Amino acid sequence: DIVVEASMEPVGNVPELVRFGMQMALPGKYSTMTWLGRGPHENYWDRNSGAAVGLYSGSVEDLLHVYTRPQESSNRTDVRWLTLTDKSGGGLLVVADKTLATAALHFTAEDLSRAKHINELTPRPETILCLDYAQCGLGNGSCGPGVLDKYALRPRPCQYGFCLQPYSPADGDPQALADRVLPLAGAPQINRDAEGRVGITAPDGVAVRYTLDGTEPTSQSTLYTGPFAFLAGGIIKARSYGQGLLPGRTAEATFPRHLWELSRGKPASASSVENEGRAPAAGNDGVTATRWCAAGGSVPQWWQVDLEQPREISACDILWEFDDRGYCYRIEGSLDGKQWTKLVDREARPQSGETQRHEFATTKARYLRLTVTKLQEDPLTWASLYEFRALGQ
């Protein structure tokens, strides 16, 4: 058996995902897929209530849904196990640790994306198998609303796995093989919350041992008993152990020095405010759906926050409204709101409007001011941001 595990640990302002999974290519002779999951037709996270869970089988060629314009196709959700077999009935058995979203085609996702019409598709000689943790829902963005929030694939810590093994009809019923329990402890997962506390999760019935110095955990390493503070940053490694089980894969996570968000909800002011109510307080309310916007496209324009007491500031995050336009700006700090010290200088050339993290020498300040000094030459671009975050101790 080959046990495959994957985990995702988003860091920073990661956008929504289309899918999280893996892909492999098999010889094209493995052209019959049998699966226990939703079917028989293709189905997706937000379009599967009409696809009952059952045992289904079909040729890889027939699994493709022929759209006039080629696009994502053939996915099946809630798959417990599947086989890809040749004419003799032998091939590969895939068993999910929970459930998978799967697709088997003679095309890659790139093939489907590049072709404008179905006649432009040329089948590959291989069978392309996708084994996904999940895909984003389809929505109806071509002629209606996009994906409902509950079907969006948000970037969050997650993990999944599956087992691969050769299969022959002589091995017996695939369901019986899928029901076997492998003597392997599952991999733990390491997270750190907004308060700088680390939590480690693992399957029931195993003990987790961890290290904080980057060394490989052993059965004698520190036993995890509950969340603990990890503010200094560094490498954490963890491994699961269980009686009668092989040790699981070592999980690893690297965390920077923990910085507290100091500016959320603090009093904010600005040089001007658009007349639609984009108040300065929207720039540090912790809600990315609200924004501060200046009253027009003239510059300079500034936005300022009062931390209410002097704090040790080490970094700032800026989440601009327009992620495809450029800004020239500076960030300054002050103890009294009169004498200012420049902390960040981005005035020489336009910076990307994507989320910006600026780190600098730790500075004591009560007031922080962001001043936009130049905008990309676009009459629709005004100084505007969703969130400004001051980070420090």
Tab-separated table of C-alpha atoms in Angstrom:
chain	number	residue	atom	x	y	z
A	1	ASP	CA	0.000	0.000	0.000
A	2	ILE	CA	1.066	3.556	-0.679
A	3	VAL	CA	-0.471	6.068	1.737
A	4	VAL	CA	-0.626	9.636	0.434
A	5	GLU	CA	-1.377	12.583	2.684
A	6	ALA	CA	-1.545	16.283	1.870
A	7	SER	CA	-2.142	19.307	4.061
A	8	MET	CA	-2.604	23.008	3.469
A	9	GLU	CA	-1.613	25.794	5.850
A	10	PRO	CA	-2.610	29.162	4.327
A	11	VAL	CA	-0.424	32.084	5.406
A	12	GLY	CA	-1.387	35.686	4.785
A	13	ASN	CA	-4.207	36.978	2.613
A	14	VAL	CA	-4.811	33.930	0.404
A	15	PRO	CA	-7.617	34.191	-2.195
A	16	GLU	CA	-10.425	31.678	-2.517
A	17	LEU	CA	-9.349	28.394	-4.107
A	18	VAL	CA	-10.697	26.626	-7.170
A	19	ARG	CA	-9.647	23.198	-5.954
A	20	PHE	CA	-7.222	21.516	-3.579
A	21	GLY	CA	-6.049	18.107	-4.667
A	22	MET	CA	-3.642	15.983	-6.663
A	23	GLN	CA	-3.432	14.601	-10.179
A	24	MET	CA	-1.722	11.534	-11.619
A	25	ALA	CA	-1.381	9.949	-15.058
A	26	LEU	CA	-1.883	6.224	-15.638
A	27	PRO	CA	-1.443	4.125	-18.783
A	28	GLY	CA	-4.448	4.590	-21.029
A	29	LYS	CA	-5.360	0.894	-20.871
A	30	TYR	CA	-6.796	1.562	-17.401
A	31	SER	CA	-9.939	2.950	-18.957
A	32	THR	CA	-12.803	1.677	-16.788
A	33	MET	CA	-13.650	3.494	-13.567
A	34	THR	CA	-15.782	1.909	-10.854
A	35	TRP	CA	-16.606	3.990	-7.812
A	36	LEU	CA	-18.620	4.111	-4.625
A	37	GLY	CA	-19.858	7.670	-4.430
A	38	ARG	CA	-22.335	10.018	-6.057
A	39	GLY	CA	-23.361	9.338	-9.628
A	40	PRO	CA	-23.888	8.160	-12.220
A	41	HIS	CA	-23.648	11.559	-13.952
A	42	GLU	CA	-21.095	14.265	-13.176
A	43	ASN	CA	-21.772	16.205	-9.989
A	44	TYR	CA	-20.216	18.980	-7.937
A	45	TRP	CA	-20.329	20.320	-4.391
A	46	ASP	CA	-23.276	22.606	-5.142
A	47	ARG	CA	-24.885	20.331	-7.756
A	48	ASN	CA	-25.062	16.830	-6.325
A	49	SER	CA	-28.409	16.483	-4.547
A	50	GLY	CA	-29.730	14.678	-7.626
A	51	ALA	CA	-26.818	12.230	-7.671
A	52	ALA	CA	-27.389	9.395	-5.213
A	53	VAL	CA	-24.542	7.609	-3.444
A	54	GLY	CA	-24.152	4.188	-5.018
A	55	LEU	CA	-21.849	1.799	-6.848
A	56	TYR	CA	-21.283	2.897	-10.455
A	57	SER	CA	-19.029	1.983	-13.348
A	58	GLY	CA	-18.239	3.425	-16.767
A	59	SER	CA	-15.538	3.926	-19.351
A	60	VAL	CA	-13.264	6.913	-18.943
A	61	GLU	CA	-14.216	8.042	-22.427
A	62	ASP	CA	-17.894	8.142	-21.465
A	63	LEU	CA	-17.280	10.008	-18.202
A	64	LEU	CA	-16.581	13.233	-20.119
A	65	HIS	CA	-19.610	15.511	-20.398
A	66	VAL	CA	-19.448	16.944	-23.909
A	67	TYR	CA	-19.985	20.700	-23.619
A	68	THR	CA	-19.940	22.751	-26.816
A	69	ARG	CA	-17.181	24.799	-25.240
A	70	PRO	CA	-14.860	22.455	-23.305
A	71	GLN	CA	-14.653	23.142	-19.585
A	72	GLU	CA	-14.306	21.467	-16.198
A	73	SER	CA	-16.085	18.118	-16.480
A	74	SER	CA	-16.666	14.589	-15.129
A	75	ASN	CA	-16.232	15.238	-11.395
A	76	ARG	CA	-17.884	12.885	-8.878
A	77	THR	CA	-18.278	13.861	-5.215
A	78	ASP	CA	-18.381	11.903	-1.944
A	79	VAL	CA	-16.299	9.057	-3.411
A	80	ARG	CA	-15.294	6.447	-0.809
A	81	TRP	CA	-13.217	4.290	-3.145
A	82	LEU	CA	-12.631	3.726	-6.849
A	83	THR	CA	-10.850	1.361	-9.215
A	84	LEU	CA	-9.319	2.089	-12.605
A	85	THR	CA	-8.987	-1.203	-14.475
A	86	ASP	CA	-8.072	-2.651	-17.862
A	87	LYS	CA	-9.886	-5.298	-19.893
A	88	SER	CA	-8.691	-8.052	-17.531
A	89	GLY	CA	-10.276	-6.271	-14.552
A	90	GLY	CA	-6.920	-5.478	-12.942
A	91	GLY	CA	-5.495	-2.073	-12.164
A	92	LEU	CA	-5.453	0.447	-9.326
A	93	LEU	CA	-7.593	0.710	-6.193
A	94	VAL	CA	-7.871	4.106	-4.476
A	95	VAL	CA	-9.359	4.259	-0.979
A	96	ALA	CA	-10.155	7.635	0.616
A	97	ASP	CA	-9.532	8.203	4.305
A	98	LYS	CA	-12.881	10.036	4.269
A	99	THR	CA	-14.283	11.036	0.864
A	100	LEU	CA	-12.831	12.472	-2.325
A	101	ALA	CA	-13.895	14.508	-5.320
A	102	THR	CA	-12.635	12.513	-8.301
A	103	ALA	CA	-12.437	12.731	-12.078
A	104	ALA	CA	-10.883	10.443	-14.692
A	105	LEU	CA	-10.433	11.688	-18.260
A	106	HIS	CA	-8.141	11.508	-21.251
A	107	PHE	CA	-7.627	15.260	-20.838
A	108	THR	CA	-5.992	17.532	-18.291
A	109	ALA	CA	-7.700	20.618	-16.882
A	110	GLU	CA	-5.319	22.685	-19.038
A	111	ASP	CA	-6.452	20.820	-22.172
A	112	LEU	CA	-10.074	21.641	-21.399
A	113	SER	CA	-9.275	25.279	-20.632
A	114	ARG	CA	-7.283	25.922	-23.811
A	115	ALA	CA	-9.800	24.498	-26.297
A	116	LYS	CA	-12.528	26.858	-27.485
A	117	HIS	CA	-14.636	24.146	-29.171
A	118	ILE	CA	-15.096	20.423	-28.573
A	119	ASN	CA	-13.521	19.536	-31.933
A	120	GLU	CA	-10.251	21.115	-30.775
A	121	LEU	CA	-9.805	18.491	-28.041
A	122	THR	CA	-7.360	15.659	-28.737
A	123	PRO	CA	-7.555	12.787	-26.217
A	124	ARG	CA	-4.304	11.953	-24.460
A	125	PRO	CA	-3.081	8.349	-24.501
A	126	GLU	CA	-2.918	8.418	-20.686
A	127	THR	CA	-5.766	8.317	-18.217
A	128	ILE	CA	-5.613	11.471	-16.074
A	129	LEU	CA	-6.938	10.836	-12.571
A	130	CYS	CA	-7.752	13.720	-10.200
A	131	LEU	CA	-8.075	12.972	-6.483
A	132	ASP	CA	-9.227	16.126	-4.731
A	133	TYR	CA	-9.958	17.128	-1.167
A	134	ALA	CA	-12.605	19.462	-2.588
A	135	GLN	CA	-13.484	21.781	-5.439
A	136	CYS	CA	-15.203	25.126	-5.283
A	137	GLY	CA	-18.848	24.965	-6.279
A	138	LEU	CA	-19.814	25.885	-9.842
A	139	GLY	CA	-22.307	28.644	-9.110
A	140	ASN	CA	-24.040	30.191	-12.089
A	141	GLY	CA	-21.676	33.021	-12.935
A	142	SER	CA	-22.074	32.590	-16.717
A	143	CYS	CA	-25.629	33.973	-16.590
A	144	GLY	CA	-26.430	34.608	-12.938
A	145	PRO	CA	-24.953	34.730	-9.418
A	146	GLY	CA	-21.656	33.185	-8.470
A	147	VAL	CA	-21.005	30.492	-5.892
A	148	LEU	CA	-22.981	30.582	-2.665
A	149	ASP	CA	-20.757	31.255	0.318
A	150	LYS	CA	-21.248	27.779	1.803
A	151	TYR	CA	-19.888	26.211	-1.394
A	152	ALA	CA	-16.831	28.479	-1.679
A	153	LEU	CA	-13.494	26.805	-0.987
A	154	ARG	CA	-12.051	29.146	1.623
A	155	PRO	CA	-8.317	28.969	2.350
A	156	ARG	CA	-8.104	27.306	5.758
A	157	PRO	CA	-5.958	24.633	7.392
A	158	CYS	CA	-7.056	21.245	6.081
A	159	GLN	CA	-5.681	17.822	5.265
A	160	TYR	CA	-6.768	14.735	3.426
A	161	GLY	CA	-5.371	11.446	2.263
A	162	PHE	CA	-5.923	8.225	0.390
A	163	CYS	CA	-4.374	4.810	-0.121
A	164	LEU	CA	-3.178	3.395	-3.452
A	165	GLN	CA	-2.775	-0.329	-4.048
A	166	PRO	CA	-2.606	-2.674	-7.031
A	167	TYR	CA	-5.866	-4.468	-7.693
A	168	SER	CA	-6.706	-7.794	-9.317
A	169	PRO	CA	-10.057	-9.618	-9.416
A	170	ALA	CA	-8.266	-12.421	-7.554
A	171	ASP	CA	-7.902	-10.055	-4.579
A	172	GLY	CA	-11.650	-10.201	-3.991
A	173	ASP	CA	-14.345	-7.583	-3.574
A	174	PRO	CA	-12.953	-4.011	-3.765
A	175	GLN	CA	-15.353	-3.002	-0.990
A	176	ALA	CA	-13.829	-5.588	1.349
A	177	LEU	CA	-10.348	-4.332	0.500
A	178	ALA	CA	-11.457	-0.748	1.082
A	179	ASP	CA	-12.787	-1.684	4.530
A	180	ARG	CA	-9.342	-2.718	5.762
A	181	VAL	CA	-7.802	-0.544	8.457
A	182	LEU	CA	-4.148	0.196	7.765
A	183	PRO	CA	-1.816	-0.026	10.788
A	184	LEU	CA	-0.688	3.572	10.370
A	185	ALA	CA	-1.124	6.510	12.719
A	186	GLY	CA	-2.583	9.509	10.884
A	187	ALA	CA	-0.552	12.666	10.495
A	188	PRO	CA	-1.273	15.487	12.963
A	189	GLN	CA	-2.072	19.039	11.900
A	190	ILE	CA	-0.487	22.133	13.454
A	191	ASN	CA	-2.255	25.516	13.673
A	192	ARG	CA	-1.640	28.809	15.439
A	193	ASP	CA	-4.551	31.104	16.310
A	194	ALA	CA	-4.826	34.881	16.366
A	195	GLU	CA	-3.649	34.900	19.991
A	196	GLY	CA	-0.409	33.093	19.155
A	197	ARG	CA	-1.481	29.756	20.705
A	198	VAL	CA	-0.576	26.537	18.892
A	199	GLY	CA	-3.009	23.651	18.664
A	200	ILE	CA	-2.203	20.203	17.264
A	201	THR	CA	-4.967	17.886	16.095
A	202	ALA	CA	-4.679	14.190	15.282
A	203	PRO	CA	-6.949	11.166	14.808
A	204	ASP	CA	-8.477	9.613	17.924
A	205	GLY	CA	-6.514	6.959	19.760
A	206	VAL	CA	-3.017	8.267	19.079
A	207	ALA	CA	-0.523	10.323	21.062
A	208	VAL	CA	1.238	13.310	19.518
A	209	ARG	CA	4.881	14.105	20.246
A	210	TYR	CA	6.399	17.393	19.134
A	211	THR	CA	9.599	19.442	19.040
A	212	LEU	CA	10.179	23.214	18.886
A	213	ASP	CA	13.765	23.246	17.623
A	214	GLY	CA	13.281	21.746	14.161
A	215	THR	CA	14.492	18.266	15.112
A	216	GLU	CA	12.587	15.122	14.181
A	217	PRO	CA	10.067	14.033	16.861
A	218	THR	CA	10.516	10.641	18.511
A	219	SER	CA	8.390	8.618	20.894
A	220	GLN	CA	10.308	10.352	23.719
A	221	SER	CA	9.683	13.925	22.576
A	222	THR	CA	7.317	16.285	24.394
A	223	LEU	CA	3.783	14.920	24.645
A	224	TYR	CA	1.097	17.269	23.354
A	225	THR	CA	-1.612	17.779	25.994
A	226	GLY	CA	-3.269	21.005	24.846
A	227	PRO	CA	-2.763	24.416	23.172
A	228	PHE	CA	0.333	26.377	24.181
A	229	ALA	CA	1.700	29.878	23.520
A	230	PHE	CA	4.294	30.107	20.741
A	231	LEU	CA	5.036	33.796	20.296
A	232	ALA	CA	8.743	33.763	19.459
A	233	GLY	CA	8.222	31.834	16.213
A	234	GLY	CA	10.209	28.990	14.716
A	235	ILE	CA	9.700	25.444	13.455
A	236	ILE	CA	7.314	22.987	15.093
A	237	LYS	CA	7.361	19.328	14.116
A	238	ALA	CA	4.845	16.747	15.328
A	239	ARG	CA	4.264	13.034	14.833
A	240	SER	CA	1.553	10.585	15.891
A	241	TYR	CA	2.214	7.335	17.743
A	242	GLY	CA	-0.220	4.583	18.638
A	243	GLN	CA	-0.030	1.100	20.075
A	244	GLY	CA	0.350	-1.428	17.287
A	245	LEU	CA	0.599	1.333	14.673
A	246	LEU	CA	3.421	2.548	12.494
A	247	PRO	CA	4.285	6.191	13.312
A	248	GLY	CA	2.521	8.674	11.062
A	249	ARG	CA	4.089	11.196	8.733
A	250	THR	CA	5.845	14.070	10.470
A	251	ALA	CA	3.888	17.310	10.234
A	252	GLU	CA	5.864	20.545	10.106
A	253	ALA	CA	4.872	24.185	10.450
A	254	THR	CA	7.002	27.327	10.456
A	255	PHE	CA	5.623	30.380	12.229
A	256	PRO	CA	7.048	33.904	12.266
A	257	ARG	CA	7.286	35.913	15.447
A	258	HIS	CA	3.729	36.557	16.562
A	259	LEU	CA	2.578	40.147	16.186
A	260	TRP	CA	-0.670	41.403	17.638
A	261	GLU	CA	-3.107	43.405	15.552
A	262	LEU	CA	-3.252	46.700	17.453
A	263	SER	CA	-5.349	48.968	15.273
A	264	ARG	CA	-8.682	47.196	14.841
A	265	GLY	CA	-11.576	49.300	16.078
A	266	LYS	CA	-9.356	52.192	17.172
A	267	PRO	CA	-10.367	55.811	16.338
A	268	ALA	CA	-9.620	56.669	12.702
A	269	SER	CA	-9.664	59.896	10.692
A	270	ALA	CA	-8.923	60.887	7.116
A	271	SER	CA	-8.190	63.862	4.888
A	272	SER	CA	-11.539	63.397	3.124
A	273	VAL	CA	-14.398	60.912	2.826
A	274	GLU	CA	-16.430	59.937	-0.224
A	275	ASN	CA	-20.027	61.150	0.119
A	276	GLU	CA	-21.410	57.593	0.096
A	277	GLY	CA	-20.516	57.035	3.732
A	278	ARG	CA	-17.137	55.314	3.329
A	279	ALA	CA	-16.116	56.475	6.797
A	280	PRO	CA	-12.514	56.291	8.049
A	281	ALA	CA	-13.612	53.694	10.635
A	282	ALA	CA	-14.303	51.253	7.788
A	283	GLY	CA	-10.553	51.128	7.176
A	284	ASN	CA	-9.801	49.257	10.416
A	285	ASP	CA	-13.050	47.537	11.382
A	286	GLY	CA	-11.788	44.051	10.515
A	287	VAL	CA	-14.387	43.675	7.760
A	288	THR	CA	-13.019	43.391	4.224
A	289	ALA	CA	-16.424	44.154	2.711
A	290	THR	CA	-16.264	47.779	3.951
A	291	ARG	CA	-13.821	50.466	2.869
A	292	TRP	CA	-12.566	53.985	3.403
A	293	CYS	CA	-12.526	56.027	0.224
A	294	ALA	CA	-11.318	59.580	-0.324
A	295	ALA	CA	-13.679	62.212	-1.698
A	296	GLY	CA	-12.038	62.324	-5.113
A	297	GLY	CA	-9.080	61.386	-7.223
A	298	SER	CA	-6.821	64.230	-6.078
A	299	VAL	CA	-3.691	63.545	-4.026
A	300	PRO	CA	-2.245	63.636	-1.468
A	301	GLN	CA	-4.888	61.911	0.671
A	302	TRP	CA	-4.251	60.396	4.083
A	303	TRP	CA	-5.853	57.949	6.487
A	304	GLN	CA	-4.839	57.861	10.160
A	305	VAL	CA	-5.446	55.683	13.225
A	306	ASP	CA	-5.030	56.527	16.919
A	307	LEU	CA	-3.873	53.494	18.943
A	308	GLU	CA	-4.862	55.414	22.097
A	309	GLN	CA	-1.506	54.768	23.759
A	310	PRO	CA	2.103	54.338	22.594
A	311	ARG	CA	2.739	50.810	21.286
A	312	GLU	CA	5.729	48.952	19.842
A	313	ILE	CA	4.974	48.708	16.093
A	314	SER	CA	6.925	46.307	13.872
A	315	ALA	CA	4.803	45.916	10.726
A	316	CYS	CA	1.718	47.110	8.855
A	317	ASP	CA	-0.643	45.396	6.426
A	318	ILE	CA	-2.553	47.314	3.756
A	319	LEU	CA	-5.459	45.724	1.923
A	320	TRP	CA	-6.201	48.119	-0.943
A	321	GLU	CA	-9.543	48.259	-2.717
A	322	PHE	CA	-8.064	48.018	-6.219
A	323	ASP	CA	-5.666	45.081	-6.499
A	324	ASP	CA	-4.896	45.778	-10.172
A	325	ARG	CA	-3.797	49.409	-9.879
A	326	GLY	CA	-0.759	51.200	-8.559
A	327	TYR	CA	-0.280	53.475	-5.541
A	328	CYS	CA	2.601	55.615	-4.326
A	329	TYR	CA	2.486	56.139	-0.574
A	330	ARG	CA	4.281	56.429	2.737
A	331	ILE	CA	3.513	55.280	6.280
A	332	GLU	CA	4.524	57.441	9.231
A	333	GLY	CA	4.397	57.054	12.985
A	334	SER	CA	4.053	59.664	15.733
A	335	LEU	CA	3.806	59.834	19.511
A	336	ASP	CA	1.961	63.169	19.610
A	337	GLY	CA	0.285	63.446	16.195
A	338	LYS	CA	2.535	66.396	15.294
A	339	GLN	CA	6.066	65.116	14.816
A	340	TRP	CA	6.140	62.248	12.302
A	341	THR	CA	8.750	59.569	11.567
A	342	LYS	CA	8.708	57.862	8.179
A	343	LEU	CA	8.416	54.077	8.603
A	344	VAL	CA	7.698	53.012	5.019
A	345	ASP	CA	8.606	54.857	1.829
A	346	ARG	CA	6.915	53.697	-1.393
A	347	GLU	CA	6.692	57.085	-3.088
A	348	ALA	CA	9.246	56.594	-5.873
A	349	ARG	CA	7.172	54.309	-8.114
A	350	PRO	CA	3.669	52.820	-8.059
A	351	GLN	CA	3.277	49.726	-5.910
A	352	SER	CA	0.974	46.820	-6.631
A	353	GLY	CA	-2.517	47.215	-5.199
A	354	GLU	CA	-2.422	43.709	-3.778
A	355	THR	CA	-2.213	43.265	-0.014
A	356	GLN	CA	1.072	44.708	1.210
A	357	ARG	CA	2.968	43.614	4.334
A	358	HIS	CA	5.572	46.122	5.438
A	359	GLU	CA	8.052	45.205	8.169
A	360	PHE	CA	10.400	47.743	9.720
A	361	ALA	CA	12.510	48.363	12.794
A	362	THR	CA	10.308	48.280	15.888
A	363	THR	CA	9.117	51.820	16.577
A	364	LYS	CA	7.111	53.247	19.476
A	365	ALA	CA	4.124	55.200	18.165
A	366	ARG	CA	0.584	56.110	19.121
A	367	TYR	CA	-0.520	57.456	15.737
A	368	LEU	CA	-0.002	55.867	12.330
A	369	ARG	CA	-0.707	57.722	9.096
A	370	LEU	CA	-0.899	56.323	5.567
A	371	THR	CA	-0.495	59.035	2.917
A	372	VAL	CA	-1.208	58.306	-0.746
A	373	THR	CA	0.955	60.685	-2.771
A	374	LYS	CA	0.320	59.474	-6.321
A	375	LEU	CA	-2.247	57.286	-8.080
A	376	GLN	CA	-2.138	55.348	-11.284
A	377	GLU	CA	-3.380	57.658	-14.044
A	378	ASP	CA	-6.955	56.425	-14.108
A	379	PRO	CA	-9.876	58.795	-13.393
A	380	LEU	CA	-11.680	55.970	-11.554
A	381	THR	CA	-8.835	55.326	-9.118
A	382	TRP	CA	-9.248	57.158	-5.820
A	383	ALA	CA	-7.319	56.571	-2.612
A	384	SER	CA	-9.276	53.688	-1.129
A	385	LEU	CA	-8.545	50.755	1.179
A	386	TYR	CA	-10.430	47.908	2.788
A	387	GLU	CA	-8.183	47.396	5.809
A	388	PHE	CA	-5.103	48.855	7.477
A	389	ARG	CA	-3.561	46.733	10.207
A	390	ALA	CA	-0.842	47.843	12.628
A	391	LEU	CA	1.079	44.866	14.027
A	392	GLY	CA	3.295	44.809	17.067
A	393	GLN	CA	3.510	44.193	20.794
